[in-house]
Short mmCIF file of C-alpha atoms in Angstrom, two decimals:
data_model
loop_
_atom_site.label_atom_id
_atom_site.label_comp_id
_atom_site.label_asym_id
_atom_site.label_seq_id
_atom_site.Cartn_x
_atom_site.Cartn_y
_atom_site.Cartn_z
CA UNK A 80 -30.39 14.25 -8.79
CA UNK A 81 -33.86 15.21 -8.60
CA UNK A 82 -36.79 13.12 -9.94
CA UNK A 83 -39.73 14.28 -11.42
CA UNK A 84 -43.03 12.16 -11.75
CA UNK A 85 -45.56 13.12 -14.29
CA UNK A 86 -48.89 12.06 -13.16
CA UNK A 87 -52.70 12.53 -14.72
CA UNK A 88 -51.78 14.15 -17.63
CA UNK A 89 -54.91 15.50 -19.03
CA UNK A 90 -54.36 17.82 -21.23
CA UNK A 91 -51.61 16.79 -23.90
CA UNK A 92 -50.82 20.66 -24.90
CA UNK A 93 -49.57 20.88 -21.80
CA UNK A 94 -47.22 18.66 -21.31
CA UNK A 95 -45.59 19.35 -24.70
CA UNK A 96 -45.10 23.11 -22.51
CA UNK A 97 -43.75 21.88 -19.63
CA UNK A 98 -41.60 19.09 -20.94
CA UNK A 99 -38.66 21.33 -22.03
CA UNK A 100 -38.97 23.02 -18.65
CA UNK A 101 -38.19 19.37 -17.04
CA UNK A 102 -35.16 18.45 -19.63
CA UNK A 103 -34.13 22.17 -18.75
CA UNK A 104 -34.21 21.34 -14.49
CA UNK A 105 -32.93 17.50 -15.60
CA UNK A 106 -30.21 19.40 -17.50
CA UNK A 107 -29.37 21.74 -15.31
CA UNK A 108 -28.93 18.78 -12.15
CA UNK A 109 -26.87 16.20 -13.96
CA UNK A 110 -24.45 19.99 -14.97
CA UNK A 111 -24.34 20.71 -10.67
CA UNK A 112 -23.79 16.67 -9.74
CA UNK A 113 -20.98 16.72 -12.29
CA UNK A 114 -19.39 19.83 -11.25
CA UNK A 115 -19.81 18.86 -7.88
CA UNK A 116 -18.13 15.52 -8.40
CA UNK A 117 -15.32 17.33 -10.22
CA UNK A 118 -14.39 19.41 -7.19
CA UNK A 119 -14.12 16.72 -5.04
CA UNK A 120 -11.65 15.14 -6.73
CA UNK A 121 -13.23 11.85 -6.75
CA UNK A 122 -14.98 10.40 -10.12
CA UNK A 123 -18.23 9.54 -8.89
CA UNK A 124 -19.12 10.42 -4.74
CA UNK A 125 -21.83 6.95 -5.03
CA UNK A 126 -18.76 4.64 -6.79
CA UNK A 127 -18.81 1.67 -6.00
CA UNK A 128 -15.87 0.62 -3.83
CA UNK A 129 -12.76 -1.35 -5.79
CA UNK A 130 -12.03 -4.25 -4.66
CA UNK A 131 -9.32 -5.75 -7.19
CA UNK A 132 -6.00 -4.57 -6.22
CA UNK A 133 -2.53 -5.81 -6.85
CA UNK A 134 -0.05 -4.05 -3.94
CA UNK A 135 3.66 -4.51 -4.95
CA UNK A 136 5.06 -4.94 -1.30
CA UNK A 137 8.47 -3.86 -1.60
CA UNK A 138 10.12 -4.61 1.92
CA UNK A 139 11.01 -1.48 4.37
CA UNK A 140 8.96 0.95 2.80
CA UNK A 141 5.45 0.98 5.19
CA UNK A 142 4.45 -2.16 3.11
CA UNK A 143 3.33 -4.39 6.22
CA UNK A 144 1.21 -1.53 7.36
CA UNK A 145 -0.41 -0.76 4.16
CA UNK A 146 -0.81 -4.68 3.70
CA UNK A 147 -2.96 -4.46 6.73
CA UNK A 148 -5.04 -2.55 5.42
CA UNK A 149 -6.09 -4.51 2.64
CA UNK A 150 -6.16 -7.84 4.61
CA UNK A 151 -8.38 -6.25 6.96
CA UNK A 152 -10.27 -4.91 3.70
CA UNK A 153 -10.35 -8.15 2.32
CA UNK A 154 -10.75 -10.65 5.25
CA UNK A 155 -14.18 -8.99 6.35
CA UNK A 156 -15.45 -9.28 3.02
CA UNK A 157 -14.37 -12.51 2.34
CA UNK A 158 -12.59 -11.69 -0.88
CA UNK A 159 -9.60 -13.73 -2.34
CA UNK A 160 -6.12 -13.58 -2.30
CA UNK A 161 -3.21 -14.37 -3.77
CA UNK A 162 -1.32 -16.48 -1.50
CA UNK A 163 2.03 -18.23 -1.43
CA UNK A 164 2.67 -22.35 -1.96
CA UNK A 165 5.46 -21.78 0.86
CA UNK A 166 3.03 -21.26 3.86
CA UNK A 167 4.51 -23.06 6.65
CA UNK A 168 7.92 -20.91 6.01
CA UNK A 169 7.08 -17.79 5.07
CA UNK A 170 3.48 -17.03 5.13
CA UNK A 171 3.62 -13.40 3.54
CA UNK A 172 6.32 -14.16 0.77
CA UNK A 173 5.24 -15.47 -2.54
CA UNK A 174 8.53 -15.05 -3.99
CA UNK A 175 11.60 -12.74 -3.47
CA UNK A 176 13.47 -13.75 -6.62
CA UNK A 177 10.86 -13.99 -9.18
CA UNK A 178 7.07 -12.81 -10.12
CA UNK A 179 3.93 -14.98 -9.80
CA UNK A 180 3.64 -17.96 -11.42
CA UNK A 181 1.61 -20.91 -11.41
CA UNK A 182 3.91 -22.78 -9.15
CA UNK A 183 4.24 -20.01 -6.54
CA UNK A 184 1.05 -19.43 -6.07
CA UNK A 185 -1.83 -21.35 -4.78
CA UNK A 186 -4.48 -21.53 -7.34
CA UNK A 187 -8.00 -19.87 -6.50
CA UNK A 188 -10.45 -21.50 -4.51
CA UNK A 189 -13.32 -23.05 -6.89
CA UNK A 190 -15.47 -20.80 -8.47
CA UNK A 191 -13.68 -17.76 -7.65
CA UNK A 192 -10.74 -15.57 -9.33
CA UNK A 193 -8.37 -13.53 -7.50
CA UNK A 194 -9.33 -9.88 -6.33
CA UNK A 195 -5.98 -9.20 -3.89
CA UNK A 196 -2.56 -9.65 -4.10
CA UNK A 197 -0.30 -7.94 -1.28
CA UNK A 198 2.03 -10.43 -0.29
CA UNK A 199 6.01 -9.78 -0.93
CA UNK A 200 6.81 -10.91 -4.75
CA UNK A 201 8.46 -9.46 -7.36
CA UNK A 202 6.46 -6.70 -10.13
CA UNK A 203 6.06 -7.87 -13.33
CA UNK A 204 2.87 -6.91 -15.75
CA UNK A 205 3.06 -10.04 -17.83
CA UNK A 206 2.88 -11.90 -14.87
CA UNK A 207 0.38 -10.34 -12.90
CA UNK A 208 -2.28 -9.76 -15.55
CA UNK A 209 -2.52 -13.52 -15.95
CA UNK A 210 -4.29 -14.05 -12.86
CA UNK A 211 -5.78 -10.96 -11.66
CA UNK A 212 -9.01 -9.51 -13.49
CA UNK A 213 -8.77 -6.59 -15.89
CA UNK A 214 -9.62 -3.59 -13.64
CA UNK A 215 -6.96 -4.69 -10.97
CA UNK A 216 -5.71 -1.20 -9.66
CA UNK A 217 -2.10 -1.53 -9.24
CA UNK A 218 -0.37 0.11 -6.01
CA UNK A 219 3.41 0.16 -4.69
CA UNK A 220 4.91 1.90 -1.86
CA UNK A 221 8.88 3.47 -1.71
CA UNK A 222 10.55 5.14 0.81
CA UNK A 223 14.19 7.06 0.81
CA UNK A 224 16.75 4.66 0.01
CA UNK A 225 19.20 5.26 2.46
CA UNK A 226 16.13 5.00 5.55
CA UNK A 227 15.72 1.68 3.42
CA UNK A 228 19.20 0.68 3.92
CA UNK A 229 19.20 1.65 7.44
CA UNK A 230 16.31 -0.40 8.35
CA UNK A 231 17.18 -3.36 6.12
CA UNK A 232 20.73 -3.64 8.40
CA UNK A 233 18.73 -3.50 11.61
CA UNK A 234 16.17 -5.98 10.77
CA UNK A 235 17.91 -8.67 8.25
CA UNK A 236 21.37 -8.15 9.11
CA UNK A 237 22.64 -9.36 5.88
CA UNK A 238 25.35 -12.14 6.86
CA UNK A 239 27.53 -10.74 3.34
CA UNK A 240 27.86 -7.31 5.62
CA UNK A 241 27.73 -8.57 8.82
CA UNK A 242 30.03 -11.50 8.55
CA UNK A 243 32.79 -8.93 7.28
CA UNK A 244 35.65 -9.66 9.56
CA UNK A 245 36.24 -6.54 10.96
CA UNK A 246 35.03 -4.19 13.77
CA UNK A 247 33.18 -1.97 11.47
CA UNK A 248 31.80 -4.17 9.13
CA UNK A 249 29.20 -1.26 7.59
CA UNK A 250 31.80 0.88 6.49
CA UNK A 251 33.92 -1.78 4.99
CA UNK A 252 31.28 -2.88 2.69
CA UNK A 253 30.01 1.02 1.66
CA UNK A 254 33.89 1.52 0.40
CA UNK A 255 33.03 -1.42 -2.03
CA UNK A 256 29.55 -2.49 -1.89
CA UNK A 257 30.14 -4.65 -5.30
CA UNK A 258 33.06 -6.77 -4.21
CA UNK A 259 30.66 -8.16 -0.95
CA UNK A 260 27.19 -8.33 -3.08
CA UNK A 261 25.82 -11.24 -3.78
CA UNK A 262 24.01 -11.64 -7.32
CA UNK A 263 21.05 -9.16 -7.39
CA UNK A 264 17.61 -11.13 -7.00
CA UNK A 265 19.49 -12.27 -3.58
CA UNK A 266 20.75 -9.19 -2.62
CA UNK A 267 18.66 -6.90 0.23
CA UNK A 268 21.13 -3.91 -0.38
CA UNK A 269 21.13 -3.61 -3.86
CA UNK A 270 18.93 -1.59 -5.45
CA UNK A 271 16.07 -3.51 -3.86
CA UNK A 272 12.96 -1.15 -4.45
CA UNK A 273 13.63 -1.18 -8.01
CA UNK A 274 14.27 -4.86 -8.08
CA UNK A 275 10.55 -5.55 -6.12
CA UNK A 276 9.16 -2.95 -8.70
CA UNK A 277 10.73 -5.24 -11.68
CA UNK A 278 13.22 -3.04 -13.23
CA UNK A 279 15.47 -4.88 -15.87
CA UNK A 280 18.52 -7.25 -14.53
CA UNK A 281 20.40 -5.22 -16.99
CA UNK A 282 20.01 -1.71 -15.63
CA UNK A 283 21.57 -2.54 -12.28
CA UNK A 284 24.91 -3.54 -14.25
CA UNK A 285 24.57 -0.80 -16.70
CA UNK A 286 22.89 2.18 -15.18
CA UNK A 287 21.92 3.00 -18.47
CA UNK A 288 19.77 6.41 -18.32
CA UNK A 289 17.39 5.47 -21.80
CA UNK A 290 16.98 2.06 -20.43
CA UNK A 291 16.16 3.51 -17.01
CA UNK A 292 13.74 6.11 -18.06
CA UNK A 293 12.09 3.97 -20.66
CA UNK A 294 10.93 1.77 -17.65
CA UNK A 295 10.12 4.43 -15.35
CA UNK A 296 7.61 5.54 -18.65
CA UNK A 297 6.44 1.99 -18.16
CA UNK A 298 5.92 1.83 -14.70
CA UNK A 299 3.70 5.52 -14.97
CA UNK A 300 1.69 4.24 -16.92
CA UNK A 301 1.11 0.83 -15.09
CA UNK A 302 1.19 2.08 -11.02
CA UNK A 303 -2.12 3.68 -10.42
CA UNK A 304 -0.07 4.93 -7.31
CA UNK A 305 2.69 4.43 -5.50
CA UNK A 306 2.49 5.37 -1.62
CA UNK A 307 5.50 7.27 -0.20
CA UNK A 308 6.46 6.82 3.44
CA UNK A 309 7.49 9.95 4.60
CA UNK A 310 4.14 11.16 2.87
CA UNK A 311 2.22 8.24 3.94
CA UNK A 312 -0.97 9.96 5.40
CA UNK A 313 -1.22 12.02 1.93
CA UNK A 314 -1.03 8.63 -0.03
CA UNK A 315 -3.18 6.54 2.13
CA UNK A 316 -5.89 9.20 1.39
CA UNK A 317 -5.32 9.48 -2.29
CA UNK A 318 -5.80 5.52 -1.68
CA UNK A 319 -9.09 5.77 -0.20
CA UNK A 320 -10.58 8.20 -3.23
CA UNK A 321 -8.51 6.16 -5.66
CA UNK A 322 -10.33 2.91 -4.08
CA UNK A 323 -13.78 4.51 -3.30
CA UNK A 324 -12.97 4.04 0.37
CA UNK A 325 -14.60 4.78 3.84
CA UNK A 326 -12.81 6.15 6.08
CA UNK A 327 -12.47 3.36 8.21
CA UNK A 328 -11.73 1.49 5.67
CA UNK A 329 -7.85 3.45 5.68
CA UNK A 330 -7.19 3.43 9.21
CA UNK A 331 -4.11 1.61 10.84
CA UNK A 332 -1.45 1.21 13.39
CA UNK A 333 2.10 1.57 12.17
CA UNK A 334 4.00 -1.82 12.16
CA UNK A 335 7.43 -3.30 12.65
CA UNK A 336 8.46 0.01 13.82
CA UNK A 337 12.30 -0.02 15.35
CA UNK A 338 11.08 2.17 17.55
CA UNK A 339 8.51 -0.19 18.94
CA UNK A 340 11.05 -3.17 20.07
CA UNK A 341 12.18 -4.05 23.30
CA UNK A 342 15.67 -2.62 24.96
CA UNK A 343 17.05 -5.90 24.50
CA UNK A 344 16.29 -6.51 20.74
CA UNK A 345 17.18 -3.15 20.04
CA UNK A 346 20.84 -3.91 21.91
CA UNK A 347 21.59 -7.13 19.79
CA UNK A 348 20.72 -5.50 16.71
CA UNK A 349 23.12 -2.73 17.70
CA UNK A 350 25.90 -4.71 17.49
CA UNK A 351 28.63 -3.84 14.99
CA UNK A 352 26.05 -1.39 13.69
CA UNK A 353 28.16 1.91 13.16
CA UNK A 354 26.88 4.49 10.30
CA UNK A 355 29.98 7.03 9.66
CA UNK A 356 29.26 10.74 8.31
CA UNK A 357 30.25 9.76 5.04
CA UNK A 358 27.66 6.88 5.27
CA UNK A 359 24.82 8.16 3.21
CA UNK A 360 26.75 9.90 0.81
CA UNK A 361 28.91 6.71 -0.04
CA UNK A 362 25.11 4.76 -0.42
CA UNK A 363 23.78 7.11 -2.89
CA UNK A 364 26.64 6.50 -4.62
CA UNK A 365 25.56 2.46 -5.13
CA UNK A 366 21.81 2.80 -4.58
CA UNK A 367 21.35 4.61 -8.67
CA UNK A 368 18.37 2.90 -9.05
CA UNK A 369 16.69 3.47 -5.99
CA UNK A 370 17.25 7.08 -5.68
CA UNK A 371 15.91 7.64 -9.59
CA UNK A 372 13.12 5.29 -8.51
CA UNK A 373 12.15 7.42 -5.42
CA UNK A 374 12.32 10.83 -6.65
CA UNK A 375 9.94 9.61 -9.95
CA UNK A 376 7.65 8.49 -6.90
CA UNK A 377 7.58 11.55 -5.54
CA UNK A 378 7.22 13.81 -8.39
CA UNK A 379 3.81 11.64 -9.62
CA UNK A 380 2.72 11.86 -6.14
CA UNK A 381 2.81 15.86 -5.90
CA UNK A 382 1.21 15.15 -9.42
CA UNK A 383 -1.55 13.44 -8.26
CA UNK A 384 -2.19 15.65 -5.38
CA UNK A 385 -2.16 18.38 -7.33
CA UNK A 386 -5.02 17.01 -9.06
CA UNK A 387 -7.46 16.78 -6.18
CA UNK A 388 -9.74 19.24 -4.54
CA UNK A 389 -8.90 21.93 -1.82
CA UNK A 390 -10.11 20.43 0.71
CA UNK A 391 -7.58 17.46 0.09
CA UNK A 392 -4.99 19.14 2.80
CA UNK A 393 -8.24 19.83 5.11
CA UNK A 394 -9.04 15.75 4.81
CA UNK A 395 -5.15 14.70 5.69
CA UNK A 396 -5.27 16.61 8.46
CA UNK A 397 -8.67 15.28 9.46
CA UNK A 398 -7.26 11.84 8.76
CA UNK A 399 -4.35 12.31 10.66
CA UNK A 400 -6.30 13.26 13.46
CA UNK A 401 -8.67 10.39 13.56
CA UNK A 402 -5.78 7.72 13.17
CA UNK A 403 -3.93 8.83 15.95
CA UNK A 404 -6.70 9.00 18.02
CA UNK A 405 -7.71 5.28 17.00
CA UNK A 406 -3.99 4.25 17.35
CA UNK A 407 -4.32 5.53 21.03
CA UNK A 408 -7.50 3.63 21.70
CA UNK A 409 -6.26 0.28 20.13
CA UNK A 410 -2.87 0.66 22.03
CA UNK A 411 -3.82 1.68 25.19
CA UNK A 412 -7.55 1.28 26.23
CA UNK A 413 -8.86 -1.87 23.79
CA UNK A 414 -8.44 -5.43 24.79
CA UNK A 415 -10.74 -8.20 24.05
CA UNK A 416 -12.16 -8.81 27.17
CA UNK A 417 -13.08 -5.37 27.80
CA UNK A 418 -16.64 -3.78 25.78
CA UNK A 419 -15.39 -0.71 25.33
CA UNK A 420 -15.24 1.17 21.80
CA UNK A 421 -14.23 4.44 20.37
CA UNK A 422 -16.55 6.53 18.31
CA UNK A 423 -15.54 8.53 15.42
CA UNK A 424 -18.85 10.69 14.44
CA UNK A 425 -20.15 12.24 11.32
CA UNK A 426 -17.93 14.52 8.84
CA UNK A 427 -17.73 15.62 5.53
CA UNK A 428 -15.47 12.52 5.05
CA UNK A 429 -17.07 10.05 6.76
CA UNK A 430 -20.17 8.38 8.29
CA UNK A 431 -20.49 8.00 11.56
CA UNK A 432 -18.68 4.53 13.00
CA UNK A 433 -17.36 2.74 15.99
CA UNK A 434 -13.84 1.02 16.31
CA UNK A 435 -14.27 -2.45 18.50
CA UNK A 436 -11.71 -4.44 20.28
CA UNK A 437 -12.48 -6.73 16.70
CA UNK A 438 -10.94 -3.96 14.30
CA UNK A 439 -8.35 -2.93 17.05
CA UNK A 440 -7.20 -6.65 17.53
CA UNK A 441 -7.30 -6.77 13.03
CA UNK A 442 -5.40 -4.09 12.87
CA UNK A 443 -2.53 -4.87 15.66
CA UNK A 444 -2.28 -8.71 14.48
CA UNK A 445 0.89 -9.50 13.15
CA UNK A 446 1.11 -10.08 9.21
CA UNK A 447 2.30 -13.92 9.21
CA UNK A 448 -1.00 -14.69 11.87
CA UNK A 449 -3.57 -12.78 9.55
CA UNK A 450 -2.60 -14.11 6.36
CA UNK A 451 -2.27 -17.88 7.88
CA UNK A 452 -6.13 -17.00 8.95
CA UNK A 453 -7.13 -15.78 5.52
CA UNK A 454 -5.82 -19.24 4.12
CA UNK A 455 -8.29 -20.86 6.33
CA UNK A 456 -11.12 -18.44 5.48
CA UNK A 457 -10.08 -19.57 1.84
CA UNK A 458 -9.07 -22.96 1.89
CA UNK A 459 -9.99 -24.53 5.46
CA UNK A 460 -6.24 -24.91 5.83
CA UNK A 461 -4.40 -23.78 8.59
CA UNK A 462 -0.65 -24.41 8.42
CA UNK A 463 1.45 -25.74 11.55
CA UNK A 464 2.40 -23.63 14.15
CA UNK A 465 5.43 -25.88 14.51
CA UNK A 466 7.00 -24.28 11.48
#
């Protein structure tokens, strides 16, 4: 906005004259600014940056690559996190079975409150409002159930499917997924999206459709946004103008990718792993929940897009770009012994900045490793590498 100093007024008449000309041009900026800031989609273009964020990490849905980018967020700006009582075991796992509480949860150092919470626990408002401030933006992420299935086989092998005595233990359980379930807050094939996201124990026995879409009201009105994977680069940047992000602020490197293990891994976990035509059809069949759950995902993501700008497309394409490009540099040319950096330059999105071996190594590091290094940012406590 434009400033106007009034100097050495001599003559009083005037300034009475030209004062309405000034509110006029004063006017007549702030109406521009605002109209300006309207078209960008974002609320204010000089907002400060939000920092208080509570990420429901629901498990095979992107959630260790988004929680990289807010440990990375977090860690260089020393801000606090909500961390686990069960570090030496699992350091990114609060709970699986139940929301925080105060015996979960480590409390705060002194002097401080929380500002992040992205480790894997279970949704509940109640619960998380009692220890995060009051302008906590709340984020999830989903992906399609039946990818979700598929990944949770290869990665947990769940010992109720896998310990079916049979040659084709997979199909065996789809034909009856209820008689081999165990009870739902231990289950990783039931429903599990909409358990993370805190969906009544009552709904997965009932499928009740008022009871379902009662919650799903709920859970609008509580997610600021919820990420999908197979439209991750459009939610990422809806995060950053959601957050009041830079650019660099969004990047990452995809992780825990089946794609990215070894020959031999990828053999073992192979093993009695057969999916039948009839696989995915039989799945949607048990996974109700889920598949309501997604598609309201989607539907207030293409809501929120929607709502932007037109240049949105134009900056998830430039965004798409620039990741891969940093992706290739961290993967293949960054090490830290070598001074060599990549430079991403001036656009309409971004300042100009350089990715380091530092931010490559930040955003490679494996989630257990960065969030045992947070807890000795925070508490000067670094659990055992025995365990």
């Amino acid at each position: 906005m434009a400033h106007f100093r009034i100097r050495y007024w001599k003559n009083k008449r005037l300034l009475c004259l030209i004062l309405p000309l000034i509110l006029v041009f004063l006017t007549t900026d702030i109406f521009f600014s605002r109209t300006a800031t309207l078209l960008t989609g974002e609320t204010n273009l000089n907002t400060i940056a939000r920092h208080h964020i509570a990420y429901i990490k629901v498990h095979k849905a992107a959630s260790s690559t988004i929680q990289n980018i807010l440990l990375r967020y977090g860690y260089m700006r020393n801000l606090t996190f909500v961390l686990g009582r069960n570090a030496n075991v699992y350091p990114n796992v609060i709970s699986i079975t139940e929301s925080v509480t105060k015996y979960n949860i480590e409390p705060p150092p002194k002097n401080k409150t929380f500002d992040i919470s992205c480790s894997h626990v279970i949704y509940n408002r109640q619960s998380f409002s009692a220890i995060m401030p009051r302008d906590t933006v709340y984020l999830a992420s989903v992906r399609e159930p039946f990818t979700v299935f598929i990944s949770t086989l290869h990665y947990f092998r769940p010992p109720y499917i896998f310990n079916i005595n049979v040659s084709d233990p997979i199909s065996m359980y789809l034909k009856n997924p209820e008689k081999y379930e165990p009870e739902v807050k231990n289950s990783l094939t039931n429903n599990r999206m909409a358990f993370e996201l805190g969906f009544p124990l009552q709904l997965f026995h009932s499928k009740n459709w008022a009871g379902i879409k009662e919650y799903l009201k709920k859970l609008d009105k509580e997610m600021d946004l919820i990420l999908v994977v197979e439209r991750l680069e459009e939610s990422i940047v809806l995060l950053r103008r959601l957050l009041h992000w830079k650019l660099q602020d969004i990047l990452y490197v995809p992780k825990n990718k089946f794609e990215a293990l070894d020959k031999k891994t990828k053999s073992k976990l192979n093993e009695k792993f057969y999916l039948r035509k009839d696989a995915k059809r039989k799945f949607e069949k048990w996974a109700v929940l889920d598949y309501i759950l997604y598609k309201f995902a989607v539907k207030k993501l293409e809501r929120q897009i929607r709502s932007q700008n037109t240049d949105f497309q134009n900056e998830v394409a430039y965004f798409k770009f620039i990741r891969m490009k940093v992706e290739e540099f961290c993967l293949k040319q960054s090490k830290p012994y070598r001074n060599v950096t990549f430079t991403v330059y001036q656009s309409v999105w971004n300042d100009k900045f350089v990715v380091d071996s530092l931010m490559c190594s930040q955003m490679i590091l494996r989630e257990s490793y960065f969030i045992k290094e947070i807890r000795y940012q925070q508490y000067g406590v670094l659990p055992s590498e025995d365990n």
